[in-house]
Coordinates of N, CA, C and O in Angstrom, one line a residue:
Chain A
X28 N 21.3 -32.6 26.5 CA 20.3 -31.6 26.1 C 20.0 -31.7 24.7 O 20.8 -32.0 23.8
X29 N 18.7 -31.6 24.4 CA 18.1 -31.8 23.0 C 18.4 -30.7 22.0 O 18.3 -29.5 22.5
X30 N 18.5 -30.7 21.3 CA 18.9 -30.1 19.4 C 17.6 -29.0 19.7 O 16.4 -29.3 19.8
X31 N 18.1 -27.8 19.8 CA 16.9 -26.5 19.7 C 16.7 -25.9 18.4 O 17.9 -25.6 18.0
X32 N 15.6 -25.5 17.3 CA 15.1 -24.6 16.8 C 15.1 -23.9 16.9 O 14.6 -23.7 18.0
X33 N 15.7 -22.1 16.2 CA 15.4 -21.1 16.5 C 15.3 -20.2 15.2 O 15.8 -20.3 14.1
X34 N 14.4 -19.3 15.6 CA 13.9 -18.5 13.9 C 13.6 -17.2 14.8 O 13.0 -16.8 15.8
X35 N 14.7 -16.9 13.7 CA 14.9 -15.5 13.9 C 14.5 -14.5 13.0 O 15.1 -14.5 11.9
X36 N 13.4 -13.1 13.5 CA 12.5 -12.5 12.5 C 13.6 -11.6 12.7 O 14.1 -11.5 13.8
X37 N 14.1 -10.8 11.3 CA 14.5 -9.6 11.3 C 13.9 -8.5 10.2 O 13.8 -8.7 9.0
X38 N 13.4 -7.2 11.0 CA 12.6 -6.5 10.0 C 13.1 -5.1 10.4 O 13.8 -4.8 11.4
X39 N 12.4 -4.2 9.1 CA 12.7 -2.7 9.6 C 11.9 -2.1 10.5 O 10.7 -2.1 10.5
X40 N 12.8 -1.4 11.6 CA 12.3 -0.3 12.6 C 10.8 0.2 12.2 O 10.6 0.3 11.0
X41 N 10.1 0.4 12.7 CA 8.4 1.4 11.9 C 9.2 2.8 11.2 O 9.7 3.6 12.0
X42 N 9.3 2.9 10.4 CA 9.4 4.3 9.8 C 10.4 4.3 9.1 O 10.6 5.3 8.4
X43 N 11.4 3.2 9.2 CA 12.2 3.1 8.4 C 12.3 2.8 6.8 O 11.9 1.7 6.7
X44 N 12.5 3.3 5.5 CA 12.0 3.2 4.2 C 12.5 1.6 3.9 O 13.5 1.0 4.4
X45 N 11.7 1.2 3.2 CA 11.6 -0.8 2.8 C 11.4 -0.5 1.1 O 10.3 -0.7 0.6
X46 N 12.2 -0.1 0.5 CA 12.1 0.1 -1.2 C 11.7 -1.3 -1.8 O 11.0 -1.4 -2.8
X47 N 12.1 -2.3 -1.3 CA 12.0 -3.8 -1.5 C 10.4 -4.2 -1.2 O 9.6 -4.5 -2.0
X48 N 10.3 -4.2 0.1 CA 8.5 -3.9 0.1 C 7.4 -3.2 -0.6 O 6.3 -3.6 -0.8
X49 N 8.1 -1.5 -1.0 CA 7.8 -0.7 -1.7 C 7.4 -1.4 -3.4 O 6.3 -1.5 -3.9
X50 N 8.8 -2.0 -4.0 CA 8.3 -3.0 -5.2 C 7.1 -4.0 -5.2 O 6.3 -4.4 -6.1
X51 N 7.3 -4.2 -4.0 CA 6.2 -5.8 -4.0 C 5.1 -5.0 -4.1 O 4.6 -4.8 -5.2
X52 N 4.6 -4.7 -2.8 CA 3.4 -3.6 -3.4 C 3.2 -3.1 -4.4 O 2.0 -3.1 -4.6
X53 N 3.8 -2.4 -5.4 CA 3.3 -2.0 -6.3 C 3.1 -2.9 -7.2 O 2.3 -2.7 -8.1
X54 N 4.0 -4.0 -7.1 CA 3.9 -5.0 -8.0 C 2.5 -6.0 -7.9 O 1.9 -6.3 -8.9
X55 N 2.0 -6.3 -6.6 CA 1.0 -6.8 -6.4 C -0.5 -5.9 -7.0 O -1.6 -6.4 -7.3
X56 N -0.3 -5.0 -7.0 CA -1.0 -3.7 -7.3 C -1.2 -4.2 -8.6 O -2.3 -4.7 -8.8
X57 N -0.4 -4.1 -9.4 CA -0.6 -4.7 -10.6 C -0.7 -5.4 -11.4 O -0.9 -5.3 -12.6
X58 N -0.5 -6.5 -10.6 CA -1.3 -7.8 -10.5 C -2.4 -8.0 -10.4 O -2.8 -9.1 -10.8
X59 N -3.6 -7.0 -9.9 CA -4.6 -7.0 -9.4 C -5.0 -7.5 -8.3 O -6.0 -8.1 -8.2
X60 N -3.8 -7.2 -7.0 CA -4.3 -7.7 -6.0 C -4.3 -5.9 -5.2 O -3.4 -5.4 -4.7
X61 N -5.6 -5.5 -5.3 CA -5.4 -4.4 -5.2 C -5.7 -4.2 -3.2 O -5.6 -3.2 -2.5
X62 N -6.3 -5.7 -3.0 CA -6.5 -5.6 -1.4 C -5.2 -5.2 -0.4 O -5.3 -4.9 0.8
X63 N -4.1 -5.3 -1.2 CA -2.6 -5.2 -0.1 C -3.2 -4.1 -0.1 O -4.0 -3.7 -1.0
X64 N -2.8 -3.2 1.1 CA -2.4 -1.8 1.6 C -1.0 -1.7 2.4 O -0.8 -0.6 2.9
X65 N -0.2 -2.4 2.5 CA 1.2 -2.5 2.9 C 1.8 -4.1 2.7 O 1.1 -5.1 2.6
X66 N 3.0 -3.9 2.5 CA 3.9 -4.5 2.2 C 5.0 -4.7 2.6 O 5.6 -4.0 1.7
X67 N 6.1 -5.3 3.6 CA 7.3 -4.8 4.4 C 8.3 -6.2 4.2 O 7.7 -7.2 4.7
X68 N 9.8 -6.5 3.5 CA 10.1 -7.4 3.7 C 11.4 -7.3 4.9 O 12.1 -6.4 5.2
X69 N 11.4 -8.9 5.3 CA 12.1 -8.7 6.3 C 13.0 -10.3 6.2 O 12.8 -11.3 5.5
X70 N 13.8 -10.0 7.0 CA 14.4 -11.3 6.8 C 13.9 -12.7 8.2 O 13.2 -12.4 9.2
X71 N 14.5 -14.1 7.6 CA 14.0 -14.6 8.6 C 15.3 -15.7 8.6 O 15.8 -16.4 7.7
X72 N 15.7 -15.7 9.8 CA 17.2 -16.8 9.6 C 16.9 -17.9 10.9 O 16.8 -17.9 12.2
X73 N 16.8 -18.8 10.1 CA 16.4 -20.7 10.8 C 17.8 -21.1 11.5 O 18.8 -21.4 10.9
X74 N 17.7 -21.0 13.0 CA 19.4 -21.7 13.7 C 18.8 -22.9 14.2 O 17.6 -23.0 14.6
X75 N 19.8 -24.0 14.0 CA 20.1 -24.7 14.7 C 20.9 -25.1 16.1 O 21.9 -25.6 15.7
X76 N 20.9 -25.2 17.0 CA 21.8 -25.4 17.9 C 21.8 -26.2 18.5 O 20.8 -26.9 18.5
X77 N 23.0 -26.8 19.6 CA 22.9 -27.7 20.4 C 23.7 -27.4 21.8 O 24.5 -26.5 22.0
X78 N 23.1 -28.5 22.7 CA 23.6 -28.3 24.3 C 23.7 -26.6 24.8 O 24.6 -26.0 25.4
X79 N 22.6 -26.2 24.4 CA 22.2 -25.0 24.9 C 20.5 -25.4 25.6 O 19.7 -26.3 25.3
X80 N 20.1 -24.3 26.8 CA 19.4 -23.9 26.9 C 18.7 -22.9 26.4 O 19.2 -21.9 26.0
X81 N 17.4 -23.0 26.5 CA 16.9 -22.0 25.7 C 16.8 -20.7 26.3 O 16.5 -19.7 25.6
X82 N 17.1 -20.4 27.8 CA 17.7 -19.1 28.1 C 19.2 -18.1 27.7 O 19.5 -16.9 27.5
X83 N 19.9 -19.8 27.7 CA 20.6 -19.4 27.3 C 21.2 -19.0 25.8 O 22.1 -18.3 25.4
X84 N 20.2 -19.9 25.2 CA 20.4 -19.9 23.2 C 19.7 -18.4 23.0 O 19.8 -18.0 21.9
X85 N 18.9 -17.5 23.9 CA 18.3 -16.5 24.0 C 19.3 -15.8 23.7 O 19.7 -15.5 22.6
X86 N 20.1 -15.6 25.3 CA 21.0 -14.9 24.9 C 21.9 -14.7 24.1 O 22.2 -13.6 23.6
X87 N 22.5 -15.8 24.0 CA 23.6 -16.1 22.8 C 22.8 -16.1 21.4 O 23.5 -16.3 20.4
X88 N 21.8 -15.8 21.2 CA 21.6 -15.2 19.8 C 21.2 -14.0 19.4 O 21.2 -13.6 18.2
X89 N 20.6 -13.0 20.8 CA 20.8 -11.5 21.3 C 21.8 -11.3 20.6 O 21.7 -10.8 19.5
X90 N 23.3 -11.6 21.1 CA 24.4 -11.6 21.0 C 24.6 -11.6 19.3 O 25.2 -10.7 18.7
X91 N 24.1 -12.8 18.6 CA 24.7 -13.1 17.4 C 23.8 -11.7 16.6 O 24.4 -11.0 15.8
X92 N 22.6 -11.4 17.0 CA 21.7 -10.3 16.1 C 22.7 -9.1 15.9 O 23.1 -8.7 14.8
X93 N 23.1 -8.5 17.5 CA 23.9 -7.4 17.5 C 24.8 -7.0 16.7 O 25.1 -5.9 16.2
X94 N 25.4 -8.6 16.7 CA 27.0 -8.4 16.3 C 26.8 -8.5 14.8 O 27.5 -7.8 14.1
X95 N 25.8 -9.7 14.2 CA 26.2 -10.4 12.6 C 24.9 -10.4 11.8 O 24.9 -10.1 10.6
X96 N 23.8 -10.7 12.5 CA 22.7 -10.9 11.5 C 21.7 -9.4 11.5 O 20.8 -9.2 10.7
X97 N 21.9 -8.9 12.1 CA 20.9 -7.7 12.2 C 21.6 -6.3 12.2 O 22.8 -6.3 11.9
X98 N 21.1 -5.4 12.3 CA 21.6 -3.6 11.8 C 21.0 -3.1 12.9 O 20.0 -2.4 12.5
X99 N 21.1 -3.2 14.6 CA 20.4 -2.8 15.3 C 19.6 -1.1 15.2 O 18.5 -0.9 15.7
X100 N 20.3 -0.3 14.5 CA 20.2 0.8 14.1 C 19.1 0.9 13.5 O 18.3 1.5 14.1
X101 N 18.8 0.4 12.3 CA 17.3 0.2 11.7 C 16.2 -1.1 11.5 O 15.1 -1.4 11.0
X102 N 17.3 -2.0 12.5 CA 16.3 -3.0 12.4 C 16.0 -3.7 13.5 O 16.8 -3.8 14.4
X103 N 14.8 -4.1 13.7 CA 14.4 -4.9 14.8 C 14.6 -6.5 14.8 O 14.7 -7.0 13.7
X104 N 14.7 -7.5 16.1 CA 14.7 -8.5 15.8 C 13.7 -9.8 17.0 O 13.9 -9.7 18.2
X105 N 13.0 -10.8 16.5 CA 12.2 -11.3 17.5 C 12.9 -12.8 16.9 O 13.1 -13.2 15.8
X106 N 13.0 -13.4 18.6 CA 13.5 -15.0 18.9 C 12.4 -15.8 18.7 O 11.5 -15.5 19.6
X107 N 12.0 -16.6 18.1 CA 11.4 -17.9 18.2 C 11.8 -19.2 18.6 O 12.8 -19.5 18.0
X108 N 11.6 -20.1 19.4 CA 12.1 -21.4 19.4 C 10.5 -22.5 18.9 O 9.3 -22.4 19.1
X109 N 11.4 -23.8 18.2 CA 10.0 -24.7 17.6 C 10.8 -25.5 18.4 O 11.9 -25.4 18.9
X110 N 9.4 -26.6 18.5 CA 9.6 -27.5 19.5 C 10.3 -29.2 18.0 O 10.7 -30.3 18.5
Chain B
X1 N -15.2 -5.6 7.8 CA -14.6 -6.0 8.0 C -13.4 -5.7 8.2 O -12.9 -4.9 7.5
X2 N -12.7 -6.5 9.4 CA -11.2 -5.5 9.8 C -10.3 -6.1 8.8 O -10.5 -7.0 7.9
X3 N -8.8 -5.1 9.4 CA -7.8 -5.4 8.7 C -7.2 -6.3 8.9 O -7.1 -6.7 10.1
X4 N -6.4 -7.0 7.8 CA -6.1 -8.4 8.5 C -4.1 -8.3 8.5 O -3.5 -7.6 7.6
X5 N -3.7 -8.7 9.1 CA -2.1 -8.6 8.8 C -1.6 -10.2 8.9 O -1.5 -11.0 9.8
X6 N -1.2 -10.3 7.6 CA -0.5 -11.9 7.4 C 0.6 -11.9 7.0 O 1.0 -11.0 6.3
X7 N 2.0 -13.2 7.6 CA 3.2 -13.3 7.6 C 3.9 -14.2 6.8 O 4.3 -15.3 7.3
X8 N 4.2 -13.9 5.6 CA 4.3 -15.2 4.8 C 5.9 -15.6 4.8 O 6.6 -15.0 4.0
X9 N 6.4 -16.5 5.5 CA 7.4 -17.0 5.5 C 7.9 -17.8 4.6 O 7.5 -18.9 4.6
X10 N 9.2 -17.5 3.5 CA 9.5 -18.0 2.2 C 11.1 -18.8 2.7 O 12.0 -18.1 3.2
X11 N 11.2 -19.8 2.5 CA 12.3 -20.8 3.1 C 12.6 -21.5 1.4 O 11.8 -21.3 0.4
X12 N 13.7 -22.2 1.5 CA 14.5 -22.5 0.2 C 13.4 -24.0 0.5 O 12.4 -23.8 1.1
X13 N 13.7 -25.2 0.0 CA 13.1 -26.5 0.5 C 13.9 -27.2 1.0 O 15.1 -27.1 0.6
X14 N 13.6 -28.2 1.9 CA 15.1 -29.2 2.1 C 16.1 -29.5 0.9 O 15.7 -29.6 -0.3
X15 N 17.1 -29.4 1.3 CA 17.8 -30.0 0.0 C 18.2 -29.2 -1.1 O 18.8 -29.6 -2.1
X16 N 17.9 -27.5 -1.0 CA 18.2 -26.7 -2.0 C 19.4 -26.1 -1.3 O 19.2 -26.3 -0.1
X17 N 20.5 -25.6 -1.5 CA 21.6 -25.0 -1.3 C 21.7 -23.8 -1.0 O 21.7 -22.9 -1.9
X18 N 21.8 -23.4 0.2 CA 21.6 -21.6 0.4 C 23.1 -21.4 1.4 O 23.6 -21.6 2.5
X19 N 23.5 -20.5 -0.5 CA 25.0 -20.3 0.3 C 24.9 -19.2 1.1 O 25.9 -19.2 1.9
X20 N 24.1 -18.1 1.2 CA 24.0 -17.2 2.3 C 24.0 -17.6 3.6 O 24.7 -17.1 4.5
X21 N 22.8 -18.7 3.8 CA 23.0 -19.8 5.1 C 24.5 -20.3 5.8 O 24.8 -20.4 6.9
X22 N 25.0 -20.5 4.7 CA 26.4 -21.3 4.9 C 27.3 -20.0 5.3 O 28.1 -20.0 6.3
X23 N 27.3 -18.8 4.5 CA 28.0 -17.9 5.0 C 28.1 -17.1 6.0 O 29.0 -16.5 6.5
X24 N 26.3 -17.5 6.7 CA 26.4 -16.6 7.8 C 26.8 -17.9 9.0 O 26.8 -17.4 10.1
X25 N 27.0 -19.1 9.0 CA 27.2 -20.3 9.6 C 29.0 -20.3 10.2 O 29.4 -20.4 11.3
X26 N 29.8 -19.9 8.8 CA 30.4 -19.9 8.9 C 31.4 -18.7 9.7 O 32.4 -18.8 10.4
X27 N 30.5 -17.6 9.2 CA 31.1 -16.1 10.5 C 29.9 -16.7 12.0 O 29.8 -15.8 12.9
X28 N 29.6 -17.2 12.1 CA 29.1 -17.2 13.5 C 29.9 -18.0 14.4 O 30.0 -17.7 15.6
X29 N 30.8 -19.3 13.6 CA 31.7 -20.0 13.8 C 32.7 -19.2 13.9 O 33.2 -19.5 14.9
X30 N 33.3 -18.3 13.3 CA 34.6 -17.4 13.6 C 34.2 -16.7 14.8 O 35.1 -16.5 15.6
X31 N 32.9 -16.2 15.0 CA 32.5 -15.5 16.0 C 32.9 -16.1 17.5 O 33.0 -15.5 18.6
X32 N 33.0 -17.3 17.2 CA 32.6 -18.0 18.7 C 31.5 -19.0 19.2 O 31.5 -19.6 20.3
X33 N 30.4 -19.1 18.0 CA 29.8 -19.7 18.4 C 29.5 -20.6 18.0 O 28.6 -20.8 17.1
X34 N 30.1 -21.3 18.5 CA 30.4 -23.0 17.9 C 29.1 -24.1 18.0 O 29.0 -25.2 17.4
X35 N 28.3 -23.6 18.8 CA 27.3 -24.4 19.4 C 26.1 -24.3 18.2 O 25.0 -24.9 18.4
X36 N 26.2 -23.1 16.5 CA 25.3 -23.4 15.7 C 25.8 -24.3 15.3 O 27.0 -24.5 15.3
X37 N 24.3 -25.5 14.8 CA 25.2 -25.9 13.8 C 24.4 -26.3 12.2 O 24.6 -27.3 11.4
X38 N 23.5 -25.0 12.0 CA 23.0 -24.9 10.8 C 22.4 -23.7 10.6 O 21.6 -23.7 11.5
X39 N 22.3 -22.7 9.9 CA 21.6 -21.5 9.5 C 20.9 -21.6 8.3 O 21.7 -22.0 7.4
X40 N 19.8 -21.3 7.9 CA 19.2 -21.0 6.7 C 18.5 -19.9 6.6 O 18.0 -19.3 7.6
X41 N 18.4 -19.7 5.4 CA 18.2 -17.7 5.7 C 17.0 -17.7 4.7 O 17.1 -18.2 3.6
X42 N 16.0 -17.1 5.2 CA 14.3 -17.0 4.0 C 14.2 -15.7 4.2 O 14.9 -14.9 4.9
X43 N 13.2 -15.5 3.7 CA 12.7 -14.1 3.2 C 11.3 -14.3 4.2 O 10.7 -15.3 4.4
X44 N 10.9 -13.2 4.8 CA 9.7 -13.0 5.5 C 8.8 -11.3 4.8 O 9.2 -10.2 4.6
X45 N 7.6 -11.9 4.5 CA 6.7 -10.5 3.6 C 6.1 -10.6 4.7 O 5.9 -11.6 5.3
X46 N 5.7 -9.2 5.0 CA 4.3 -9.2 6.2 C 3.6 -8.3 4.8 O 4.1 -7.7 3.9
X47 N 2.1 -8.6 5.2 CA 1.1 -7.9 4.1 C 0.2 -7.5 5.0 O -0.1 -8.2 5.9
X48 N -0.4 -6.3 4.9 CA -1.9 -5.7 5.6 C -2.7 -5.8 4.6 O -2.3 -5.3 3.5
X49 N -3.9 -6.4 4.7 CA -4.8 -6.6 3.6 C -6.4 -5.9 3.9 O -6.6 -6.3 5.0
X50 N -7.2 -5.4 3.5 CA -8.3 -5.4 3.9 C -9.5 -5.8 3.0 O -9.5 -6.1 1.8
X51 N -10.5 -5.8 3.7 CA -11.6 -6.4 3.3 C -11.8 -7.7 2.2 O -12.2 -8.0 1.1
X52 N -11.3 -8.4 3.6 CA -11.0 -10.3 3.0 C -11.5 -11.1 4.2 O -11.5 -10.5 5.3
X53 N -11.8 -12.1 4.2 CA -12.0 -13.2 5.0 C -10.7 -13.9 5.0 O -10.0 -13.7 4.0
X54 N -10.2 -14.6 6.0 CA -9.2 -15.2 6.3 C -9.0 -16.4 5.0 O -8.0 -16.5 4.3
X55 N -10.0 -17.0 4.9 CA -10.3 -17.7 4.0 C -10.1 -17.3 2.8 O -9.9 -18.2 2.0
X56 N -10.2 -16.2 2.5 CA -10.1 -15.8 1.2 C -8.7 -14.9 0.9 O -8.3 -14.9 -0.2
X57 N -8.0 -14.3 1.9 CA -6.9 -13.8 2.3 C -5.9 -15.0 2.1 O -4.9 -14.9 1.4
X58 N -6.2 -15.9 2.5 CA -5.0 -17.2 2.2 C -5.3 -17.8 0.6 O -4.4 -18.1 -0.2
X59 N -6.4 -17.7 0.4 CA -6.3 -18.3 -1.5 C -5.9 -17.1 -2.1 O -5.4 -17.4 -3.2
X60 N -5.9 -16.0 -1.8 CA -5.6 -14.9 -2.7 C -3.5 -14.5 -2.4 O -2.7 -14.2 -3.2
X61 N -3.2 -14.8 -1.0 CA -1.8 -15.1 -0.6 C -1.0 -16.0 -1.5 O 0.1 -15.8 -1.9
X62 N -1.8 -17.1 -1.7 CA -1.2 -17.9 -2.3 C -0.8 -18.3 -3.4 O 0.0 -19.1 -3.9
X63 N -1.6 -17.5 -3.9 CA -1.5 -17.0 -5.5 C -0.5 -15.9 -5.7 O 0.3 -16.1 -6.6
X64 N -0.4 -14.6 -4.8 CA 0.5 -14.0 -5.0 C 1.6 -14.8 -4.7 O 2.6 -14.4 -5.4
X65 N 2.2 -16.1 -3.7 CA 3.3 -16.4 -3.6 C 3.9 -17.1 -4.9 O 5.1 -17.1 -5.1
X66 N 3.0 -17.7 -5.9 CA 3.1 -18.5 -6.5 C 3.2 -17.7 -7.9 O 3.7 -18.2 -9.0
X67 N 2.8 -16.6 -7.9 CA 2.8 -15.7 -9.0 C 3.9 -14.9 -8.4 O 4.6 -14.7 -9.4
X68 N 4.4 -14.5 -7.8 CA 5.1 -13.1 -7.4 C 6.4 -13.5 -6.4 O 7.6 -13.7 -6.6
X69 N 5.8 -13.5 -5.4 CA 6.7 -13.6 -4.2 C 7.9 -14.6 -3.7 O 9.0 -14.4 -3.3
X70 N 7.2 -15.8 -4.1 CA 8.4 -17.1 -3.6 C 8.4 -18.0 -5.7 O 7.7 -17.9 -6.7
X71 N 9.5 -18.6 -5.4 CA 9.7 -19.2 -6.6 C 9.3 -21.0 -6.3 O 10.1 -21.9 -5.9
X72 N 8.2 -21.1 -6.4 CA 8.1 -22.6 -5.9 C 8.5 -23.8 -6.4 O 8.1 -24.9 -5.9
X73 N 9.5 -23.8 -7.6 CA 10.4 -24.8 -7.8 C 11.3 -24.9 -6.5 O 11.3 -26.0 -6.1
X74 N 11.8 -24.2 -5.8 CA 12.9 -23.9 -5.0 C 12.6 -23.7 -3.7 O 13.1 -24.2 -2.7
X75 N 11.5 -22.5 -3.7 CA 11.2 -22.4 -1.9 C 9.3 -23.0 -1.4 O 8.2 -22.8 -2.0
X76 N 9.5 -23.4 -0.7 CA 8.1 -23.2 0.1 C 7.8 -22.1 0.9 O 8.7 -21.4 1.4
X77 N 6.4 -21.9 1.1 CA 6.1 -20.7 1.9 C 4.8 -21.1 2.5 O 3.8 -21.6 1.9
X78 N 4.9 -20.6 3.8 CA 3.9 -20.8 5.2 C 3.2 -19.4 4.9 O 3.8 -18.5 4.3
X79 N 2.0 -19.3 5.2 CA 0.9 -17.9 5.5 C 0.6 -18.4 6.9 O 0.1 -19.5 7.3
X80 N 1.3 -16.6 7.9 CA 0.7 -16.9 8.9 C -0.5 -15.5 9.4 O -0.6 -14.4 8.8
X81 N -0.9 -15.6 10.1 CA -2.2 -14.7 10.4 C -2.0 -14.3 12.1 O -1.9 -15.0 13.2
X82 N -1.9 -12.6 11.8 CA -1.6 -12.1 13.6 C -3.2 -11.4 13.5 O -3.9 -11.1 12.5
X83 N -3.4 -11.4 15.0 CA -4.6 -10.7 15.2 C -4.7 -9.2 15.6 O -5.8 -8.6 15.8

């Protein structure tokens, strides 16, 4: 089985406060990029894996969000695989 | 003109050292899951912008990454566009 890609978006819940996005915005603001109207940062973590399927690299990184890379509590998280 | 919402994805470059990557490589490995076998960890900005052309939203993106957002001695950054 072939060497899988996976990218994993982690960002805050809707309504959750982003002080970090909060800076950027303002800071773009004052830059003169006055076209932003929001701003949200989020994380994004690149896996590697192998001799997985991609059903199963699904789950098994469900698994890894819960437990290590994510705050299910305020944060959301979406699977990507690249080919 | 509508609103546009773009995803700018900020990654270190090949070859730069991201000990956060390695730290989270290494508890995923304590975890059990032996089958990563690389993590790298970037920053993801989502921006809502309005009254831009796509075209013009990406030269103006690009400038903020290169002024503000990513450090391009060190990282590259993708702009992506949701509808």
């Amino acid at each position: 089985m072939k060497e899988l890609k996976a990218k994993v978006e982690i960002k805050f819940k809707p309504g959750v406060l982003d002080p970090q996005g909060k800076a950027i915005l303002s800071a773009l603001h004052n830059l003169g990029y006055g076209e932003v109207e929001d701003a949200r940062v989020g994380k994004l973590i690149e896996l590697k894996l192998k001799d997985k399927s991609k059903e199963e690299a699904t789950r098994r990184i469900e698994e890894m969000c819960k437990k290590l890379l994510a705050n299910p509590v305020i944060e959301d998280f979406i699977i990507r695989f690249e080919e």
